[in-house]
């Protein structure tokens, strides 16, 4: 059984909505949202790539009302919302070139996934997925991940409300925390690299460090030993798709648990819930979070594995890193045969109602695009973050 490392420093990273890979994730998920709003049984595997003055969509989509959807229009709306609106920078919502090579889903794949009854619906791909939860933060997420995401969300708000008017959309952050016996003790290092307009580096470093300290103050983990590295190269003006190319699904660690726990390798964005890369990872998080909230462990990681076209999982495993109040084997048995969770692809989609995002018409509710920024986990409003199985778990064990 894995044990906790007693004293160590761990680092997690976040990237902003203007990072080129995240531009792609948002476009792919916005197209997915549009498909599900027209056809809740749509099968979508939408990839996006971006570069200087270019957006490309490729992949497979089968949607009964596809003719009503304009992927180019969606891509331009997403890019505008992110804030790429200056054509002199080489990438703007109203001037980029657009290419589309989306086509229908392979019939060979579809015959294994679409089998009528939900109980018999096969997995959309083979592979293994992981879900993780820890009680070190109220979000049941690693503190390094929560604070690195939160830091960039804070700077995005400062950019969009004009409080720091020279900030541009692309940015990255890292937060390093000293742990002792699995508990956060102090923040040792903060790294922020933020795209800006041409502004003296001294001003940039002063403004960003001051605001980072404001955001992180409430963690109680800042000390006089905390080191800040702000735009350490000295200049970050060329950014976004002009500074680097972007591709959907290239930030899988940022999207999940910041490097803590395991990852099966499958990306999320642009995939409808029949793809277990996404839906089973969400369900494993859902189960792990409820298990930790029920007090069965301080930390819990769940692995589930599938064969393409087969409904029953190949395996389900649970690990509590030595923090379990009951044996890991009992938790795994609860997941398999406890009648609380059902990891068959069709049933887990039904349990979380993953084909019906609720935020199409307004800012309220959830959409897949909303999940694509600042981590898919640890943020309220998504069905996989509900704590509605806690009492059933307590009663079972």
Coordinates of C-alpha atoms in Angstrom, one line a residue:
X1 CA 0.0 0.0 0.0
X2 CA 1.3 3.5 -0.9
X3 CA 2.2 5.6 2.1
X4 CA 2.4 9.4 2.5
X5 CA 5.7 11.0 1.9
X6 CA 6.4 12.9 5.1
X7 CA 8.0 16.3 4.0
X8 CA 8.2 17.4 0.4
X9 CA 7.6 20.3 -2.0
X10 CA 5.1 19.7 -4.8
X11 CA 4.2 22.1 -7.7
X12 CA 1.2 22.3 -10.0
X13 CA 0.6 24.5 -13.1
X14 CA -2.3 26.3 -14.6
X15 CA -2.7 28.0 -18.0
X16 CA -5.1 30.7 -18.8
X17 CA -8.0 30.7 -21.3
X18 CA -5.7 32.6 -23.7
X19 CA -3.1 29.9 -23.8
X20 CA -3.1 28.5 -27.4
X21 CA -3.9 24.9 -26.3
X22 CA -6.8 26.3 -24.2
X23 CA -8.1 28.3 -27.1
X24 CA -8.4 25.0 -28.9
X25 CA -10.1 23.3 -26.0
X26 CA -12.7 26.0 -25.7
X27 CA -13.5 26.0 -29.5
X28 CA -13.8 22.2 -29.5
X29 CA -16.1 22.2 -26.4
X30 CA -18.2 25.1 -27.7
X31 CA -18.8 23.1 -30.9
X32 CA -19.7 20.1 -28.7
X33 CA -22.1 22.2 -26.6
X34 CA -23.8 23.4 -29.9
X35 CA -24.2 19.8 -31.1
X36 CA -25.8 18.6 -27.8
X37 CA -28.1 21.6 -27.8
X38 CA -29.5 20.4 -31.1
X39 CA -29.2 16.6 -30.6
X40 CA -28.6 15.1 -27.1
X41 CA -27.4 11.9 -28.8
X42 CA -24.8 13.6 -31.0
X43 CA -21.5 11.8 -31.2
X44 CA -18.6 14.4 -31.3
X45 CA -14.9 14.1 -31.4
X46 CA -13.9 17.6 -32.4
X47 CA -10.2 18.7 -32.6
X48 CA -8.9 22.2 -33.0
X49 CA -5.5 23.5 -34.0
X50 CA -4.4 27.1 -34.0
X51 CA -1.4 29.0 -35.2
X52 CA -0.6 32.6 -36.4
X53 CA -3.8 33.9 -38.0
X54 CA -5.2 30.4 -38.3
X55 CA -7.9 28.1 -36.8
X56 CA -8.4 24.5 -38.1
X57 CA -11.2 22.1 -37.1
X58 CA -10.9 18.4 -37.8
X59 CA -12.5 15.3 -36.4
X60 CA -15.8 13.3 -36.4
X61 CA -19.3 14.6 -35.7
X62 CA -22.6 12.9 -36.2
X63 CA -25.4 15.3 -35.2
X64 CA -29.0 15.2 -36.5
X65 CA -29.2 18.9 -36.9
X66 CA -25.6 19.6 -37.9
X67 CA -26.7 21.9 -40.8
X68 CA -27.9 24.4 -38.2
X69 CA -24.4 24.7 -36.7
X70 CA -21.8 27.0 -38.0
X71 CA -18.4 25.9 -36.5
X72 CA -16.5 28.9 -38.0
X73 CA -18.9 31.3 -36.3
X74 CA -18.5 29.5 -33.0
X75 CA -14.7 29.6 -33.3
X76 CA -14.8 33.4 -33.9
X77 CA -17.1 34.0 -31.0
X78 CA -14.9 32.0 -28.6
X79 CA -11.7 33.8 -29.7
X80 CA -13.4 37.2 -29.3
X81 CA -14.7 36.3 -25.8
X82 CA -11.2 35.2 -24.8
X83 CA -9.9 38.7 -25.8
X84 CA -7.9 38.2 -29.0
X85 CA -9.3 41.3 -30.7
X86 CA -6.2 43.1 -32.0
X87 CA -5.2 42.2 -35.5
X88 CA -1.8 43.9 -35.1
X89 CA -0.8 41.0 -32.8
X90 CA -1.3 38.5 -35.6
X91 CA -4.3 36.6 -34.2
X92 CA -7.7 38.2 -33.9
X93 CA -11.3 36.9 -34.0
X94 CA -12.2 38.9 -37.1
X95 CA -9.2 38.2 -39.3
X96 CA -8.0 34.7 -38.7
X97 CA -8.2 32.1 -41.6
X98 CA -10.5 29.2 -40.9
X99 CA -10.3 25.6 -42.3
X100 CA -12.9 22.9 -41.5
X101 CA -12.5 19.2 -42.2
X102 CA -15.1 17.7 -39.8
X103 CA -16.9 14.6 -41.0
X104 CA -19.2 11.9 -39.7
X105 CA -18.3 9.3 -37.1
X106 CA -16.9 6.0 -38.3
X107 CA -19.6 3.3 -38.6
X108 CA -17.1 0.8 -37.2
X109 CA -16.9 2.8 -33.9
X110 CA -20.6 3.6 -33.9
X111 CA -21.7 -0.1 -34.0
X112 CA -20.0 -0.8 -30.7
X113 CA -21.3 2.3 -28.9
X114 CA -24.9 2.6 -30.0
X115 CA -26.8 -0.5 -28.8
X116 CA -30.2 0.8 -27.8
X117 CA -30.5 0.1 -24.1
X118 CA -28.4 2.2 -21.8
X119 CA -27.3 -0.8 -19.9
X120 CA -25.8 -2.3 -23.0
X121 CA -24.1 0.8 -24.4
X122 CA -20.5 0.0 -25.0
X123 CA -17.5 2.2 -24.2
X124 CA -16.5 4.6 -27.0
X125 CA -12.9 3.6 -26.6
X126 CA -10.6 1.3 -24.7
X127 CA -8.3 2.6 -22.0
X128 CA -8.1 3.4 -18.3
X129 CA -9.3 6.5 -16.5
X130 CA -8.6 7.9 -13.0
X131 CA -10.5 10.0 -10.5
X132 CA -9.0 11.6 -7.4
X133 CA -10.0 13.5 -4.3
X134 CA -8.3 14.8 -1.2
X135 CA -9.6 16.6 1.9
X136 CA -6.7 19.1 2.0
X137 CA -9.0 21.9 0.5
X138 CA -12.7 22.6 0.6
X139 CA -12.8 21.7 -3.1
X140 CA -11.5 18.2 -2.3
X141 CA -8.6 19.0 -4.6
X142 CA -4.8 19.4 -4.2
X143 CA -4.0 22.9 -2.9
X144 CA -1.3 23.4 -5.6
X145 CA -3.9 22.9 -8.3
X146 CA -6.6 25.0 -6.7
X147 CA -4.2 28.0 -6.1
X148 CA -2.5 27.9 -9.5
X149 CA -5.9 27.9 -11.2
X150 CA -7.4 30.5 -8.9
X151 CA -4.4 32.8 -9.5
X152 CA -4.9 32.9 -13.2
X153 CA -8.7 33.3 -12.9
X154 CA -7.9 36.3 -10.7
X155 CA -5.6 37.9 -13.3
X156 CA -8.2 37.1 -16.1
X157 CA -10.7 39.1 -14.1
X158 CA -8.2 42.0 -13.7
X159 CA -7.5 41.9 -17.4
X160 CA -11.2 41.8 -18.5
X161 CA -12.4 44.5 -16.1
X162 CA -9.5 46.8 -17.2
X163 CA -7.9 47.0 -13.8
X164 CA -4.5 46.0 -15.3
X165 CA -5.1 47.3 -18.8
X166 CA -1.8 46.1 -20.4
X167 CA -2.4 42.4 -19.7
X168 CA -3.1 40.2 -22.7
X169 CA -4.9 36.8 -22.8
X170 CA -2.0 34.3 -22.6
X171 CA -0.6 33.3 -19.2
X172 CA 0.8 30.5 -17.1
X173 CA 1.2 30.1 -13.4
X174 CA 2.9 27.6 -11.0
X175 CA 2.4 27.3 -7.2
X176 CA 4.8 25.2 -5.1
X177 CA 3.8 24.1 -1.7
X178 CA 5.7 22.4 1.2
X179 CA 3.7 19.5 2.5
X180 CA 4.2 17.6 5.8
X181 CA 2.4 14.3 6.4
X182 CA 0.1 15.2 3.4
X183 CA -0.9 18.6 4.8
X184 CA 0.0 21.9 3.1
X185 CA 2.4 24.0 5.3
X186 CA 3.5 26.9 3.2
X187 CA 3.8 28.3 -0.3
X188 CA 7.5 28.2 -1.2
X189 CA 7.4 29.6 -4.8
X190 CA 5.0 31.3 -7.1
X191 CA 5.7 31.6 -10.9
X192 CA 3.6 33.8 -13.2
X193 CA 4.3 34.4 -16.8
X194 CA 1.8 36.8 -18.3
X195 CA 1.5 38.1 -21.8
X196 CA 1.5 41.9 -21.8
X197 CA 1.6 44.9 -24.1
X198 CA 4.9 46.8 -24.3
X199 CA 5.3 47.9 -20.7
X200 CA 8.5 48.3 -18.5
X201 CA 9.2 45.0 -16.9
X202 CA 9.6 46.7 -13.5
X203 CA 6.0 47.8 -13.6
X204 CA 4.8 44.4 -14.7
X205 CA 6.6 42.6 -11.9
X206 CA 5.5 45.0 -9.3
X207 CA 1.8 44.9 -10.4
X208 CA 1.6 41.1 -10.8
X209 CA 3.4 40.3 -7.5
X210 CA 1.3 42.7 -5.6
X211 CA -1.9 41.2 -6.9
X212 CA -0.7 37.6 -6.6
X213 CA 0.0 38.3 -2.9
X214 CA -3.5 39.8 -2.5
X215 CA -5.1 36.6 -4.0
X216 CA -2.9 34.2 -2.1
X217 CA -3.1 36.0 1.3
X218 CA -6.3 34.2 2.3
X219 CA -4.6 30.8 1.9
X220 CA -2.6 31.5 5.1
X221 CA 0.3 29.8 3.4
X222 CA 2.4 32.8 2.3
X223 CA 5.5 33.5 4.4
X224 CA 8.4 35.9 4.2
X225 CA 10.3 33.1 2.6
X226 CA 7.9 32.8 -0.4
X227 CA 9.8 33.4 -3.7
X228 CA 8.1 35.1 -6.7
X229 CA 9.2 34.8 -10.3
X230 CA 7.3 37.2 -12.5
X231 CA 7.9 37.0 -16.3
X232 CA 11.3 35.6 -15.6
X233 CA 12.5 35.9 -19.2
X234 CA 12.1 39.7 -19.0
X235 CA 9.6 40.0 -21.8
X236 CA 6.3 38.2 -22.8
X237 CA 4.6 40.3 -25.6
X238 CA 4.4 37.8 -28.4
X239 CA 1.9 35.2 -27.1
X240 CA -1.2 33.1 -27.8
X241 CA -1.3 31.3 -31.2
X242 CA 1.4 33.7 -32.5
X243 CA 3.9 32.7 -29.8
X244 CA 3.2 29.0 -30.0
X245 CA 0.8 26.7 -31.9
X246 CA -2.1 25.1 -30.0
X247 CA -3.9 21.7 -30.2
X248 CA -6.9 20.3 -28.4
X249 CA -6.2 18.0 -25.4
X250 CA -2.6 18.9 -24.8
X251 CA -3.0 20.1 -21.2
X252 CA -4.3 16.9 -19.6
X253 CA -2.5 17.4 -16.2
X254 CA -3.6 21.0 -16.0
X255 CA -7.2 19.8 -16.7
X256 CA -7.1 17.2 -13.9
X257 CA -5.2 17.2 -10.6
X258 CA -2.0 19.1 -11.3
X259 CA 0.2 16.1 -11.4
X260 CA -1.0 14.5 -8.2
X261 CA -2.4 11.1 -8.7
X262 CA -2.4 9.2 -12.0
X263 CA -3.7 9.9 -15.5
X264 CA -4.8 7.4 -18.1
X265 CA -3.6 9.7 -21.0
X266 CA -7.0 10.5 -22.6
X267 CA -7.9 14.2 -23.1
X268 CA -11.4 15.6 -22.4
X269 CA -12.3 18.6 -24.6
X270 CA -14.3 18.1 -27.8
X271 CA -15.5 14.6 -26.8
X272 CA -19.2 13.8 -26.2
X273 CA -20.0 11.6 -23.1
X274 CA -20.0 8.4 -25.0
X275 CA -16.2 8.7 -25.0
X276 CA -15.2 7.2 -21.6
X277 CA -11.9 9.2 -21.7
X278 CA -14.1 12.0 -20.6
X279 CA -17.2 10.7 -18.9
X280 CA -15.6 7.9 -16.9
X281 CA -12.9 10.2 -15.7
X282 CA -15.7 12.5 -14.5
X283 CA -17.5 9.7 -12.9
X284 CA -14.4 8.4 -11.2
X285 CA -13.8 11.9 -9.7
X286 CA -17.5 11.9 -8.6
X287 CA -17.0 8.6 -6.8
X288 CA -13.7 9.6 -5.2
X289 CA -15.0 12.9 -4.0
X290 CA -18.0 11.3 -2.3
X291 CA -15.8 8.6 -0.7
X292 CA -13.5 11.2 0.8
X293 CA -16.5 13.4 1.9
X294 CA -18.0 10.4 3.6
X295 CA -14.9 10.1 5.7
X296 CA -13.7 6.8 4.3
X297 CA -10.2 8.3 3.5
X298 CA -8.3 11.5 3.4
X299 CA -7.2 10.8 -0.2
X300 CA -8.7 8.4 -2.7
X301 CA -7.8 7.5 -6.3
X302 CA -10.1 5.3 -8.4
X303 CA -9.0 3.6 -11.6
X304 CA -11.5 2.1 -14.1
X305 CA -10.7 0.4 -17.4
X306 CA -12.8 -0.4 -20.5
X307 CA -12.7 -2.3 -23.8
X308 CA -14.2 -0.5 -26.8
X309 CA -17.8 -1.6 -27.4
X310 CA -18.1 -3.4 -24.1
X311 CA -20.3 -2.1 -21.3
X312 CA -18.9 -3.8 -18.2
X313 CA -15.6 -2.3 -17.0
X314 CA -12.6 -4.5 -17.2
X315 CA -11.6 -3.5 -13.7
X316 CA -12.2 -1.0 -10.9
X317 CA -9.5 -0.2 -8.4
X318 CA -9.3 2.1 -5.4
X319 CA -6.2 3.4 -3.6
X320 CA -6.2 5.6 -0.5
X321 CA -2.5 6.1 -0.1
X322 CA -2.6 4.7 3.4
X323 CA -5.2 7.2 4.6
X324 CA -8.2 4.9 4.4
X325 CA -10.4 4.3 7.5
X326 CA -11.5 1.0 5.8
X327 CA -9.5 -1.3 3.6
X328 CA -9.0 -0.3 0.0
X329 CA -10.5 -3.6 -1.1
X330 CA -13.8 -2.7 0.6
X331 CA -14.0 0.6 -1.2
X332 CA -13.3 -1.2 -4.5
X333 CA -16.0 -3.7 -3.7
X334 CA -18.4 -0.9 -2.8
X335 CA -17.8 0.6 -6.3
X336 CA -18.3 -2.7 -8.0
X337 CA -21.2 -4.2 -6.2
X338 CA -22.5 -1.6 -3.7
X339 CA -25.4 -0.5 -5.9
X340 CA -24.4 3.2 -5.4
X341 CA -22.3 3.8 -8.5
X342 CA -22.7 2.2 -11.9
X343 CA -19.6 2.5 -14.1
X344 CA -21.2 1.2 -17.3
X345 CA -20.9 3.9 -19.9
X346 CA -24.6 4.4 -20.6
X347 CA -25.5 4.3 -16.9
X348 CA -22.9 6.8 -15.7
X349 CA -23.9 9.3 -18.4
X350 CA -27.5 8.9 -17.2
X351 CA -26.5 9.2 -13.5
X352 CA -24.8 12.6 -14.2
X353 CA -27.1 13.6 -17.1
X354 CA -24.0 14.4 -19.2
X355 CA -25.8 14.9 -22.5
X356 CA -27.8 17.9 -21.2
X357 CA -25.6 20.8 -20.3
X358 CA -27.8 23.4 -18.7
X359 CA -26.1 26.7 -19.5
X360 CA -26.9 27.3 -23.2
X361 CA -29.4 30.1 -22.8
X362 CA -27.7 32.2 -20.0
X363 CA -24.7 32.5 -17.8
X364 CA -26.3 30.2 -15.3
X365 CA -25.8 26.4 -15.4
X366 CA -22.9 24.4 -16.8
X367 CA -21.6 23.7 -20.3
X368 CA -18.6 21.7 -21.5
X369 CA -16.9 24.9 -22.6
X370 CA -17.0 26.2 -19.1
X371 CA -15.3 23.1 -17.9
X372 CA -12.4 23.5 -20.3
X373 CA -10.7 26.4 -18.4
X374 CA -9.0 26.3 -15.1
X375 CA -9.5 22.6 -14.4
X376 CA -12.4 20.3 -15.0
X377 CA -12.6 19.4 -11.2
X378 CA -13.0 21.3 -8.0
X379 CA -15.4 23.9 -9.3
X380 CA -19.0 23.9 -8.2
X381 CA -21.9 23.7 -10.7
X382 CA -20.8 20.6 -12.6
X383 CA -22.8 17.4 -12.0
X384 CA -19.6 15.4 -11.3
X385 CA -18.9 17.7 -8.3
X386 CA -22.1 16.8 -6.5
X387 CA -21.9 15.3 -3.0
X388 CA -25.2 13.4 -3.2
X389 CA -23.8 9.9 -2.5
X390 CA -22.2 10.6 0.9
X391 CA -25.1 9.2 3.1
X392 CA -25.5 6.1 0.9
X393 CA -21.8 5.4 1.3
X394 CA -21.8 5.9 5.0
X395 CA -24.8 3.5 5.3
X396 CA -23.1 0.9 3.2
X397 CA -19.9 0.9 5.2

